[in-house]
PDB file of C-alpha atoms and ligand atoms in Angstrom:
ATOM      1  CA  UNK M   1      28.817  58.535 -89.214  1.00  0.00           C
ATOM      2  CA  UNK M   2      30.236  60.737 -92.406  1.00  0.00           C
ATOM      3  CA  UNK M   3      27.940  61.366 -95.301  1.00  0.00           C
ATOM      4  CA  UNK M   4      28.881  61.924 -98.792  1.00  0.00           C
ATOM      5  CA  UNK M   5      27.906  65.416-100.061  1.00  0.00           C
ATOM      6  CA  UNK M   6      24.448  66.068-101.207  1.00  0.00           C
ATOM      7  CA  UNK M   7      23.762  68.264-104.338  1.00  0.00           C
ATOM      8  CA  UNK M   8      22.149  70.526-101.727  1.00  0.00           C
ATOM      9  CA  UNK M   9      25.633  70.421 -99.893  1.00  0.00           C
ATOM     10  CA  UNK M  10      27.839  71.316-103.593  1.00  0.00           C
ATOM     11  CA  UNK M  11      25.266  74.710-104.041  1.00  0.00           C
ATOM     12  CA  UNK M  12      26.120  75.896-100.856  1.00  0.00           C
ATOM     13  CA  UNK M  13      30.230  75.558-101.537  1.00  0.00           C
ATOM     14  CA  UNK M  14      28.810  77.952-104.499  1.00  0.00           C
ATOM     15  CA  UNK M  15      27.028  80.071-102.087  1.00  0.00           C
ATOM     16  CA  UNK M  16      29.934  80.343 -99.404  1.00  0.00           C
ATOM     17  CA  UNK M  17      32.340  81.623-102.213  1.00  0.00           C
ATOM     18  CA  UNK M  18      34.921  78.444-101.943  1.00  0.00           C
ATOM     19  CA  UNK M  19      35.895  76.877-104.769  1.00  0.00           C
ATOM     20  CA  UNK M  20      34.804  73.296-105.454  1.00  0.00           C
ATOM     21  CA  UNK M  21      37.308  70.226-106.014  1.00  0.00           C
ATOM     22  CA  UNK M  22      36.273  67.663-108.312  1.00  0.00           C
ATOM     23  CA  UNK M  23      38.430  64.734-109.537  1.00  0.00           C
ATOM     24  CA  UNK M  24      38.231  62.237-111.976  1.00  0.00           C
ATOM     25  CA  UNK M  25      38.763  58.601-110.392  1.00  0.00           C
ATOM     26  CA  UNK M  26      37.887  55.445-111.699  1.00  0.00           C
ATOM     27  CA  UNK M  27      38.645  52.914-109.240  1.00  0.00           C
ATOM     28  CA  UNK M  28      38.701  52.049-105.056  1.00  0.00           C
ATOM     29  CA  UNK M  29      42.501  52.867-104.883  1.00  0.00           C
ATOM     30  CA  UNK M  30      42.037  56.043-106.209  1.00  0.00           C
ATOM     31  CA  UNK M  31      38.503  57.615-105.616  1.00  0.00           C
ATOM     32  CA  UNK M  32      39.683  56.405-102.022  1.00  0.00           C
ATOM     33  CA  UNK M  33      42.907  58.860-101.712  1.00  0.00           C
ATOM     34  CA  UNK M  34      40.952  61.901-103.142  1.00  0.00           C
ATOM     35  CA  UNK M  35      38.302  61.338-100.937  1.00  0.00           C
ATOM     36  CA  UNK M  36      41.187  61.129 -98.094  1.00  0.00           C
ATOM     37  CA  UNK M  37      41.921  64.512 -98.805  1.00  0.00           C
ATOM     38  CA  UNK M  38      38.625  66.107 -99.116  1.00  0.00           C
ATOM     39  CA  UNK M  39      37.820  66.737-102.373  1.00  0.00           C
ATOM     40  CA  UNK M  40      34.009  67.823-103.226  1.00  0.00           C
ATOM     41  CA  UNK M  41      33.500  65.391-105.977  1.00  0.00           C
ATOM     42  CA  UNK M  42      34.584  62.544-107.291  1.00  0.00           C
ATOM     43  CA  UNK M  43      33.215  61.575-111.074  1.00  0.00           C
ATOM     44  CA  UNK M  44      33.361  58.424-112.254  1.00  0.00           C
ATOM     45  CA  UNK M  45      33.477  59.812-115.878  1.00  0.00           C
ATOM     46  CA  UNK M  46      33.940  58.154-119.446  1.00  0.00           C
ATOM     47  CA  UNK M  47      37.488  58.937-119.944  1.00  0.00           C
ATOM     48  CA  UNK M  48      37.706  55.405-118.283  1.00  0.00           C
ATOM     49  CA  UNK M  49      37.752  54.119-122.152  1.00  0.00           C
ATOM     50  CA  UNK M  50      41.140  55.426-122.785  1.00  0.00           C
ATOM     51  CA  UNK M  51      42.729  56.052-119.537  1.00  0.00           C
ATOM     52  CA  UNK M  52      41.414  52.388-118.038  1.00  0.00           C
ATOM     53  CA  UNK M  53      40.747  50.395-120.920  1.00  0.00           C
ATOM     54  CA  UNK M  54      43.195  51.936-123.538  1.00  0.00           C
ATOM     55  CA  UNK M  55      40.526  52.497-125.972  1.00  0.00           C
ATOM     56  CA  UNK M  56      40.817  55.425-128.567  1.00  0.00           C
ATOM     57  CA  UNK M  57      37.822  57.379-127.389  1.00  0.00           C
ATOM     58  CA  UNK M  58      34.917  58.003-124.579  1.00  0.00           C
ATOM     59  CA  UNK M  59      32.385  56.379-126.822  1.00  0.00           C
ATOM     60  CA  UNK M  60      33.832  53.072-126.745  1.00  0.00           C
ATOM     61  CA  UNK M  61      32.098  52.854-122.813  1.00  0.00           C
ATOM     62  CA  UNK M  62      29.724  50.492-122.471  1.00  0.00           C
ATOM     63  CA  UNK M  63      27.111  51.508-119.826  1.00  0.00           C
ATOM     64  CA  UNK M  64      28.246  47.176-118.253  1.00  0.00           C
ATOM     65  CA  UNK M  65      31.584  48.890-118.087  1.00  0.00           C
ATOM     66  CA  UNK M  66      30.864  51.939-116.147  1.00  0.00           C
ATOM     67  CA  UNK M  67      29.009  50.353-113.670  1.00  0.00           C
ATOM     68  CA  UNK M  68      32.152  48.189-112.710  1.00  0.00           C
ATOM     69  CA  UNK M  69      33.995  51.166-112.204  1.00  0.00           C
ATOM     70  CA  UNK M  70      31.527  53.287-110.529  1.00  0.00           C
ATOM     71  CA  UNK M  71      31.218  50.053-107.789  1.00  0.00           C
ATOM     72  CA  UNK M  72      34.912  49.906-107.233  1.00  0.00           C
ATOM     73  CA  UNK M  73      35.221  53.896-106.846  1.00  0.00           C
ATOM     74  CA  UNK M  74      32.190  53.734-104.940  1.00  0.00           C
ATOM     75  CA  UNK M  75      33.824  51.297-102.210  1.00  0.00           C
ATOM     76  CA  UNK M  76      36.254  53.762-101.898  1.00  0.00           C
ATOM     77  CA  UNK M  77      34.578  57.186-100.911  1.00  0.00           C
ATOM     78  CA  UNK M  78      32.871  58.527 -97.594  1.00  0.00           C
ATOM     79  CA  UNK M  79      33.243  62.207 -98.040  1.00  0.00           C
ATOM     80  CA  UNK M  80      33.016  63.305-101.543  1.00  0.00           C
ATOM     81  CA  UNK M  81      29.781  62.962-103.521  1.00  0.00           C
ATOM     82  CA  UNK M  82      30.210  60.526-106.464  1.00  0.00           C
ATOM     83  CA  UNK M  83      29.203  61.072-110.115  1.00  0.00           C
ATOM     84  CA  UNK M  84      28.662  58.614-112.727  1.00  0.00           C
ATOM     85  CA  UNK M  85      28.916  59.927-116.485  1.00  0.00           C
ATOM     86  CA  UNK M  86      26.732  58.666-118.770  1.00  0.00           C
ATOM     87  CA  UNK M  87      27.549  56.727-121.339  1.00  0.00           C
ATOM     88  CA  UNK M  88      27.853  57.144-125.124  1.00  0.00           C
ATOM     89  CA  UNK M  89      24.213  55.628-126.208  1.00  0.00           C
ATOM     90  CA  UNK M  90      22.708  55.365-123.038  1.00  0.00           C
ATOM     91  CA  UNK M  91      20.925  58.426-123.074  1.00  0.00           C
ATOM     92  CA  UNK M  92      20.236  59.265-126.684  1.00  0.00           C
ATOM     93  CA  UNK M  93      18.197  56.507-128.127  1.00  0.00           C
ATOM     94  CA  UNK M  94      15.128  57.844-125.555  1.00  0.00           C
ATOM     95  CA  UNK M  95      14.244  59.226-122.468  1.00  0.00           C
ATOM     96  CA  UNK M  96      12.797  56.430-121.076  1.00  0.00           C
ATOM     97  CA  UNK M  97      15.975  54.331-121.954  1.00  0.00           C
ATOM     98  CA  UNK M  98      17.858  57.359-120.361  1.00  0.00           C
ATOM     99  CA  UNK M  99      15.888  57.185-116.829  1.00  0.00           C
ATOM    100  CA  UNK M 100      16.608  53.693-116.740  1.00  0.00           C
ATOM    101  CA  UNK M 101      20.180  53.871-117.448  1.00  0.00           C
ATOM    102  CA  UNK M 102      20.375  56.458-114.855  1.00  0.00           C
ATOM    103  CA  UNK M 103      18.707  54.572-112.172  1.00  0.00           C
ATOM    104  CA  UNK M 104      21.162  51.659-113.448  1.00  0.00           C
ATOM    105  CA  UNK M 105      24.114  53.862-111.981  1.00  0.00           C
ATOM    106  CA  UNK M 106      23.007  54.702-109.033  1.00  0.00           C
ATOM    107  CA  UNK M 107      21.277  51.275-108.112  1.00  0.00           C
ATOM    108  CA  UNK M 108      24.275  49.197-109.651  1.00  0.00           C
ATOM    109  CA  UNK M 109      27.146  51.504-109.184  1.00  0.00           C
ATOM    110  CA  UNK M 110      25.910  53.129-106.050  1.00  0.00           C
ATOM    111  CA  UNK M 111      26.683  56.321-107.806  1.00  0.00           C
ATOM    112  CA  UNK M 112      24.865  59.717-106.012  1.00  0.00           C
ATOM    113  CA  UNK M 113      24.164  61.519-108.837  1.00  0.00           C
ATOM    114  CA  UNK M 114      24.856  60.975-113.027  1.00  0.00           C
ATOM    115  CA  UNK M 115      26.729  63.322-115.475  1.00  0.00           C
ATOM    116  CA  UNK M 116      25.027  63.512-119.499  1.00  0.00           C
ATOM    117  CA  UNK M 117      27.303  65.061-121.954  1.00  0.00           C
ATOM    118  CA  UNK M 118      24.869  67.928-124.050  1.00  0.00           C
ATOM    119  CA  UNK M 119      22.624  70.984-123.701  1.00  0.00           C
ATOM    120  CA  UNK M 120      19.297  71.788-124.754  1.00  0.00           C
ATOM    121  CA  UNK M 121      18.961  69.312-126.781  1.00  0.00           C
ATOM    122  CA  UNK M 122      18.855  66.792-123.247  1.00  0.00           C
ATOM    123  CA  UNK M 123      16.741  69.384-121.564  1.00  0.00           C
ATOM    124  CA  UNK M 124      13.953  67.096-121.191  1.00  0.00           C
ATOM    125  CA  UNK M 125      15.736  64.249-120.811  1.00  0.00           C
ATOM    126  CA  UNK M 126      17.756  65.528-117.707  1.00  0.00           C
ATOM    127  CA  UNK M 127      14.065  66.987-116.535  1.00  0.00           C
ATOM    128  CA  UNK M 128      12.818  63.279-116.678  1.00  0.00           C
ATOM    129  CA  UNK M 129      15.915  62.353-114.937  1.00  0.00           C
ATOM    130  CA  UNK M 130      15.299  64.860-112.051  1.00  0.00           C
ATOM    131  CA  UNK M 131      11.922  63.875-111.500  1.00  0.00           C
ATOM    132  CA  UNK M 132      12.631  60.514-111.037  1.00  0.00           C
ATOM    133  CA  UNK M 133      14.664  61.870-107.982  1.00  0.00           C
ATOM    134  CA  UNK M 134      18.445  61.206-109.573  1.00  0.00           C
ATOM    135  CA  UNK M 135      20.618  64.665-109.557  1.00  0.00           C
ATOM    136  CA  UNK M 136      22.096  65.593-112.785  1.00  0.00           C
ATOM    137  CA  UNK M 137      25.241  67.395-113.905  1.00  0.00           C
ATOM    138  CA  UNK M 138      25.251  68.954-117.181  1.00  0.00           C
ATOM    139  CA  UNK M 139      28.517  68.931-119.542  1.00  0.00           C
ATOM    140  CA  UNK M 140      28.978  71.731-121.897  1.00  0.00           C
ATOM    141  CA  UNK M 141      32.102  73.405-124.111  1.00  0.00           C
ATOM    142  CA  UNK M 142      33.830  70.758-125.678  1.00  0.00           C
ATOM    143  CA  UNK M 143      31.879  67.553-125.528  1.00  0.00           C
ATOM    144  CA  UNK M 144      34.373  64.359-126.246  1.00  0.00           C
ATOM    145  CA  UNK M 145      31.517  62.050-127.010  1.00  0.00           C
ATOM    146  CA  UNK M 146      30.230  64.292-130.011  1.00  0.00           C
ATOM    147  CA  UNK M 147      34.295  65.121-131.273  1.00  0.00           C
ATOM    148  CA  UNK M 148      33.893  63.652-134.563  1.00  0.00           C
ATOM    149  CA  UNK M 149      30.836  65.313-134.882  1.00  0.00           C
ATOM    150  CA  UNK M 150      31.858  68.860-134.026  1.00  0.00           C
ATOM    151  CA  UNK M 151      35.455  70.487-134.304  1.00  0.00           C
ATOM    152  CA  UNK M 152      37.439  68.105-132.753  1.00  0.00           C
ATOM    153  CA  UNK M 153      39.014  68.189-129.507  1.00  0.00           C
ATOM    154  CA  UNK M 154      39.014  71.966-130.354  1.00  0.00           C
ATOM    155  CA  UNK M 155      38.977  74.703-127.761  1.00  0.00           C
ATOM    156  CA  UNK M 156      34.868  76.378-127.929  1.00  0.00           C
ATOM    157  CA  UNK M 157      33.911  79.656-127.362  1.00  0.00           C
ATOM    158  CA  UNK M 158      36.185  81.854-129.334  1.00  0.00           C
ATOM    159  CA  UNK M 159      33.328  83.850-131.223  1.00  0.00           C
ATOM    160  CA  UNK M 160      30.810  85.346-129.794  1.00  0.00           C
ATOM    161  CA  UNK M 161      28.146  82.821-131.651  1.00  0.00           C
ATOM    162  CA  UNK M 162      29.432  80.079-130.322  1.00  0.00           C
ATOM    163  CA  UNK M 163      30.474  81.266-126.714  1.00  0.00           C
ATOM    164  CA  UNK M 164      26.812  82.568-126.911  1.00  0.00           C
ATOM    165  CA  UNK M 165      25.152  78.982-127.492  1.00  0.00           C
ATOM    166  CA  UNK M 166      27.146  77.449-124.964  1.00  0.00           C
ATOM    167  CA  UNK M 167      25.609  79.825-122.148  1.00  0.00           C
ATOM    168  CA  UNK M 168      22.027  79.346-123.915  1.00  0.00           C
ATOM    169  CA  UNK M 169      22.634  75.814-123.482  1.00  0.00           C
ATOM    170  CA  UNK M 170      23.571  76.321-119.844  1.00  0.00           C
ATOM    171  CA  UNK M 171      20.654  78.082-118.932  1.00  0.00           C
ATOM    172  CA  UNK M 172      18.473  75.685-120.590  1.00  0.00           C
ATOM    173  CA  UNK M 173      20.148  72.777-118.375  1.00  0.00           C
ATOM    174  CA  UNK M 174      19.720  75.232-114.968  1.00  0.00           C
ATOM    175  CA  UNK M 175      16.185  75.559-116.232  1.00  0.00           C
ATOM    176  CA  UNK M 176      15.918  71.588-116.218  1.00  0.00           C
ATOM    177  CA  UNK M 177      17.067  71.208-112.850  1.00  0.00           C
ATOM    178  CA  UNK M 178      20.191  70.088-113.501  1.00  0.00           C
ATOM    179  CA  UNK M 179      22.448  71.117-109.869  1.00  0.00           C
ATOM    180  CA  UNK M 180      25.557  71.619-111.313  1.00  0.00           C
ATOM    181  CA  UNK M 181      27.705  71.786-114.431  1.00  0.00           C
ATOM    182  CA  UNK M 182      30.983  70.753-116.683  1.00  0.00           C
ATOM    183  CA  UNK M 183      32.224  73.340-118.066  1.00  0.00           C
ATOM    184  CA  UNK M 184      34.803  71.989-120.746  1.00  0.00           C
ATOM    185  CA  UNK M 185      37.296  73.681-122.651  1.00  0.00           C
ATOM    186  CA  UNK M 186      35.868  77.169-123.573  1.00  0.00           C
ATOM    187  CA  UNK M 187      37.752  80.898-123.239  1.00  0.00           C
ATOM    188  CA  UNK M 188      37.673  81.585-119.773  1.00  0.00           C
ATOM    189  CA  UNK M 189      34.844  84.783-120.520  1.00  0.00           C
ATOM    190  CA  UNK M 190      32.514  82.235-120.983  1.00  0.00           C
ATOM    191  CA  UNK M 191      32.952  79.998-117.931  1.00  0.00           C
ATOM    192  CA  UNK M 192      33.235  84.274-116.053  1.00  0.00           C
ATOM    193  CA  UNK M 193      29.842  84.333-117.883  1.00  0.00           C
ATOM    194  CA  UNK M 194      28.430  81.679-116.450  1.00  0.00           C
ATOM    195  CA  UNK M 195      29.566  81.030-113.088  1.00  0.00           C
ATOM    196  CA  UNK M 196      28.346  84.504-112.473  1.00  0.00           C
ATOM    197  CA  UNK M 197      25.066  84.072-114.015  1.00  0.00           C
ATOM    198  CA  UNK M 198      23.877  80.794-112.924  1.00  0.00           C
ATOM    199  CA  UNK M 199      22.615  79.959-109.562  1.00  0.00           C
ATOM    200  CA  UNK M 200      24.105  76.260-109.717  1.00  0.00           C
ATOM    201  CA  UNK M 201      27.915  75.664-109.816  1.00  0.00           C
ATOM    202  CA  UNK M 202      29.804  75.748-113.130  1.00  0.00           C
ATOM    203  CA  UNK M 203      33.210  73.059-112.584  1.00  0.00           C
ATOM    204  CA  UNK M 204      35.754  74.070-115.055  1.00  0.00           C
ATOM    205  CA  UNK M 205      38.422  72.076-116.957  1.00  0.00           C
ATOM    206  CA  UNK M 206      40.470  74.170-119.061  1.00  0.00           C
ATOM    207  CA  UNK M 207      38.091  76.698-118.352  1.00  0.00           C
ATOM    208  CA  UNK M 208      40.039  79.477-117.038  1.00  0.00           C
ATOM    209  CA  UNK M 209      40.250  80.380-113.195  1.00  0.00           C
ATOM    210  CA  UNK M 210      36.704  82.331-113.156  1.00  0.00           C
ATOM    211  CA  UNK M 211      34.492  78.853-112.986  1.00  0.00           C
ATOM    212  CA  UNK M 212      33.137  77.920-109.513  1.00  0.00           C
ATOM    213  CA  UNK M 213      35.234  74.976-109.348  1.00  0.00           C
ATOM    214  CA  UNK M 214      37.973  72.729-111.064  1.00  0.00           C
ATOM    215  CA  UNK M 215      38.129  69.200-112.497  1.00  0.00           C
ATOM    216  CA  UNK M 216      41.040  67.290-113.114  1.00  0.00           C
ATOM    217  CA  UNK M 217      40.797  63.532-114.239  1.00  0.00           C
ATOM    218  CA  UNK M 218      43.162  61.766-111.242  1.00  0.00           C
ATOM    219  CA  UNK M 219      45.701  59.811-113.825  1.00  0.00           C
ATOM    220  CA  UNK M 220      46.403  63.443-115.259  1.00  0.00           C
ATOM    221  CA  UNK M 221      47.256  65.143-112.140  1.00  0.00           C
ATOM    222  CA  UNK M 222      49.543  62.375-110.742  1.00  0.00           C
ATOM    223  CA  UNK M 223      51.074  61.792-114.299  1.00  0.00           C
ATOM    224  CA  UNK M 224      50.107  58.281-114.884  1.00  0.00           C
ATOM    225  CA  UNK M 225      48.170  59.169-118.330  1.00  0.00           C
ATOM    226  CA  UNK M 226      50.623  59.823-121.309  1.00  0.00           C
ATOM    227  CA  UNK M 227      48.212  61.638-123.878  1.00  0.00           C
ATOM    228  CA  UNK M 228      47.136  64.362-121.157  1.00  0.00           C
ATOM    229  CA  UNK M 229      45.206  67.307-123.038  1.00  0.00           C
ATOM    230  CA  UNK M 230      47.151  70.505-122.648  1.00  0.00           C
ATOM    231  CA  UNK M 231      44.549  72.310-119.697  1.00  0.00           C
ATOM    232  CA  UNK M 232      45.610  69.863-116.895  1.00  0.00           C
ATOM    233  CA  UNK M 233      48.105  70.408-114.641  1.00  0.00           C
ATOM    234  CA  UNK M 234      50.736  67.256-113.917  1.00  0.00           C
ATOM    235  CA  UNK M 235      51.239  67.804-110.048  1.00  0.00           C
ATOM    236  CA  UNK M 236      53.569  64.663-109.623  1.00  0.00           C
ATOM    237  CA  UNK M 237      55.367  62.659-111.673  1.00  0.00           C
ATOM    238  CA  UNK M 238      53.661  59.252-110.594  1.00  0.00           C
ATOM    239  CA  UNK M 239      54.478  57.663-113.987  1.00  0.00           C
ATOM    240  CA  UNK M 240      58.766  58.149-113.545  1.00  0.00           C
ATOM    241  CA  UNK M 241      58.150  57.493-109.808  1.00  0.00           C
ATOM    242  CA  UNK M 242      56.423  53.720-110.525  1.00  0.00           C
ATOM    243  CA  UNK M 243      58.879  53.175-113.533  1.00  0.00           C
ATOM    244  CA  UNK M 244      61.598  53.466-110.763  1.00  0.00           C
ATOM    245  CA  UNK M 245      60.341  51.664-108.264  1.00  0.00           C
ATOM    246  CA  UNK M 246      59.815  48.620-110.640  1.00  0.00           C
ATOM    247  CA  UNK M 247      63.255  48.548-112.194  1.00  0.00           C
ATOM    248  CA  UNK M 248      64.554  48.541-108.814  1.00  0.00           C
ATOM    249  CA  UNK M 249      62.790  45.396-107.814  1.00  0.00           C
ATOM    250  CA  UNK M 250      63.393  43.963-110.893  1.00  0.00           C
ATOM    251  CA  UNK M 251      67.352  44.618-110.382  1.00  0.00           C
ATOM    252  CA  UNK M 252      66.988  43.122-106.830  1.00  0.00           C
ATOM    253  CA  UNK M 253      65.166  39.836-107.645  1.00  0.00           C
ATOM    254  CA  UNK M 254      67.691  39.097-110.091  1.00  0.00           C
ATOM    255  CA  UNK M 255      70.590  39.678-108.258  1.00  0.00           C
ATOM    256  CA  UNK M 256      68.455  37.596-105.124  1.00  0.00           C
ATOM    257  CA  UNK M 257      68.554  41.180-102.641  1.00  0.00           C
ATOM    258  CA  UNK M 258      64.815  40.699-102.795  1.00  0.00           C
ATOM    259  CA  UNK M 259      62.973  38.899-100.385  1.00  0.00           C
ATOM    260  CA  UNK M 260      66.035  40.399 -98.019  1.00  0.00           C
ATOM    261  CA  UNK M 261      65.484  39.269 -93.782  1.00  0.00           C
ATOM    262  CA  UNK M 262      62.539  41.148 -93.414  1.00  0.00           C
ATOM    263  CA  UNK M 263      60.714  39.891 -96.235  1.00  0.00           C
ATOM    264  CA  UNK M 264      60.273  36.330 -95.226  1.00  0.00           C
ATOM    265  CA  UNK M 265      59.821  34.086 -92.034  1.00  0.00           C
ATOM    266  CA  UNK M 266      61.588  31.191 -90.573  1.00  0.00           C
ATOM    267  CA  UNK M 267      60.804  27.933 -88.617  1.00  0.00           C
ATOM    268  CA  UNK M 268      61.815  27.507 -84.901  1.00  0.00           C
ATOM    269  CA  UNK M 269      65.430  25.259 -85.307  1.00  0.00           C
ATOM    270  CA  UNK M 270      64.034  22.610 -83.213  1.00  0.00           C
ATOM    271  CA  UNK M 271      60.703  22.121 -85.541  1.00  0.00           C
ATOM    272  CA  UNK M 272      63.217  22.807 -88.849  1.00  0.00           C
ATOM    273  CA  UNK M 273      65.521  19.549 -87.135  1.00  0.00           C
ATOM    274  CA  UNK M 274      62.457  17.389 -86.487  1.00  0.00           C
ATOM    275  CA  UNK M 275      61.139  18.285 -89.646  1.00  0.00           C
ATOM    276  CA  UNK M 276      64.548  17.133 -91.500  1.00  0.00           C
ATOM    277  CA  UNK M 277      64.539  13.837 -89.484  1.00  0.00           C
ATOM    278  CA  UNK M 278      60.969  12.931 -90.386  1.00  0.00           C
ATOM    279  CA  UNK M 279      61.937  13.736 -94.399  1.00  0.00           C
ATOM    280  CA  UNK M 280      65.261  11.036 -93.129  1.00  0.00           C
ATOM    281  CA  UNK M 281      63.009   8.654 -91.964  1.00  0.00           C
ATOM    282  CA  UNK M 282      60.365   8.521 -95.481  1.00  0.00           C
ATOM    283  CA  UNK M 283      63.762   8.759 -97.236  1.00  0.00           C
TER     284      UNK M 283
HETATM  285  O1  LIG Q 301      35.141  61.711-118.431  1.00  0.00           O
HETATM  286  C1  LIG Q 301      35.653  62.618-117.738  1.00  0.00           C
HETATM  287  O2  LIG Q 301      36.650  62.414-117.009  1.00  0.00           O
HETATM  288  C2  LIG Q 301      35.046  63.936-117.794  1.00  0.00           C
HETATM  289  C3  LIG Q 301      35.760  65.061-117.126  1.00  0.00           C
HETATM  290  C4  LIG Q 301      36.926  65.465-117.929  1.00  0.00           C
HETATM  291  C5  LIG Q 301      34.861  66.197-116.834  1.00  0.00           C
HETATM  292  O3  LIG Q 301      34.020  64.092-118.369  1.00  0.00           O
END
């Protein structure tokens, strides 16, 4: 029977020198064709506020929330290993509140591993984590749930200060036995830097080419998200291809070409005629 990919499995990707795929899904539908095509990793991740919910930022989450979408992308995937974020609250108030929030995704949401948004600051906290036997992935760079705390959606790592305490922070998370990390939005020296440095895989998004792997959130990549950031690539336009396929049917069920013959089912003539003469008879 297939397996889903252990953290053990994602190091050795790192090890063999292949780039690692990780994708954003949220739901059965689509965690279910990334895993058809092999991707790595599939991460259940907080972006679900705006891209599922409509919701003007990741911190809108609730940790209820996630767990609904973790079990539905969950359903979907055989192959890949799956990744609930954390979210927004669920790990800050303690670490005790943070272990149990944790366990909450993977008992709940069937999740394989959780993703906490931070560096050394949640050093301990993704230490607790670990040692209650729950794999962690660190996110770094530009962290959306801290935005209006920091610069913005702003690109990190320009200076050498601040490209500095993002790998200090990385290190610090290696250190904790976190197995992989998000690298997010930072000059592409930085994620060189670090996938070169660290032992555990650095998974870049708008990270330059140099990180150990990619992530793209799925609704980006197919085109189905309209406020896309400017670091991910739209492979197909999913969005135009939908719009047309709905205006067609719309067209056709006005002008009754839709359900055409092979769209719906008759009776047998003979059961159609006794079934008129019985309606005869009542009348
Ligand atoms: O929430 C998310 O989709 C993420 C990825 C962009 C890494 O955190």
């Amino acid at each position: 029977m297939e397996r889903r990919l252990t953290a053990f499995d994602i190091q050795k990707i790192k090890r063999s020198g292949r780039k690692i795929v990780m994708v954003t899904a949220y739901d059965y539908t689509s965690a279910r064709l990334a895993d058809s095509v092999g991707v790595d990793i599939i991460l259940v991740g907080d972006s679900a506020s705006m891209v599922m919910m409509g919701k003007k930022d990741t911190r809108l989450l609730t940790i209820d929330e996630m767990i609904v979408f973790c079990k539905s992308a969950s359903s979907g995937v055989k192959h890949a290993m799956l990744v609930g974020d954390m979210p927004f609250m669920s790990y800050q108030v303690s670490i005790e509140e943070a272990v149990r929030n944790a366990g909450r995704l993977v008992k709940e949401g069937t999740v394989d591993a959780v993703k906490i948004e931070g560096g050394k600051e949640y050093a301990d906290t993704v230490r607790a984590i670990v040692r209650a036997g729950i794999p962690v992935m660190g996110h770094i760079g530009l962290t959306p749930q801290k935005a209006s705390m920091e610069s913005g959606y702003r690109l990190r790592g320009k200076k050498a200060e601040d490209a500095n305490l993002i790998i200090q922070d990385a290190i610090e998370l290696q250190n904790a036995g976190a197995f992989s990390i998000v690298l997010e939005f930072t000059t592409c020296e930085v994620g060189k830097i670090l996938s070169e440095m660290l032992s555990i895989p650095v998974i870049g998004i708008g990270s330059g080419p140099f990180c150990d792997g990619q992530v793209l959130v799925f609704h980006d990549l197919v085109g189905l998200y309209e406020d896309s950031p400017p670091f991910s690539k739209k492979y197909i336009d999913a969005a135009a291809m939908i719009k047309e396929a709905l205006s067609r049917y719309k067209e056709e069920v006005i002008n009754n070409l839709f359900p055409s013959d092979n769209y719906y089912w008759k009776m047998e003539p003979e059961e159609y005629g006794r079934l008129l003469r019985m309606l005869e008879r009542k009348g």
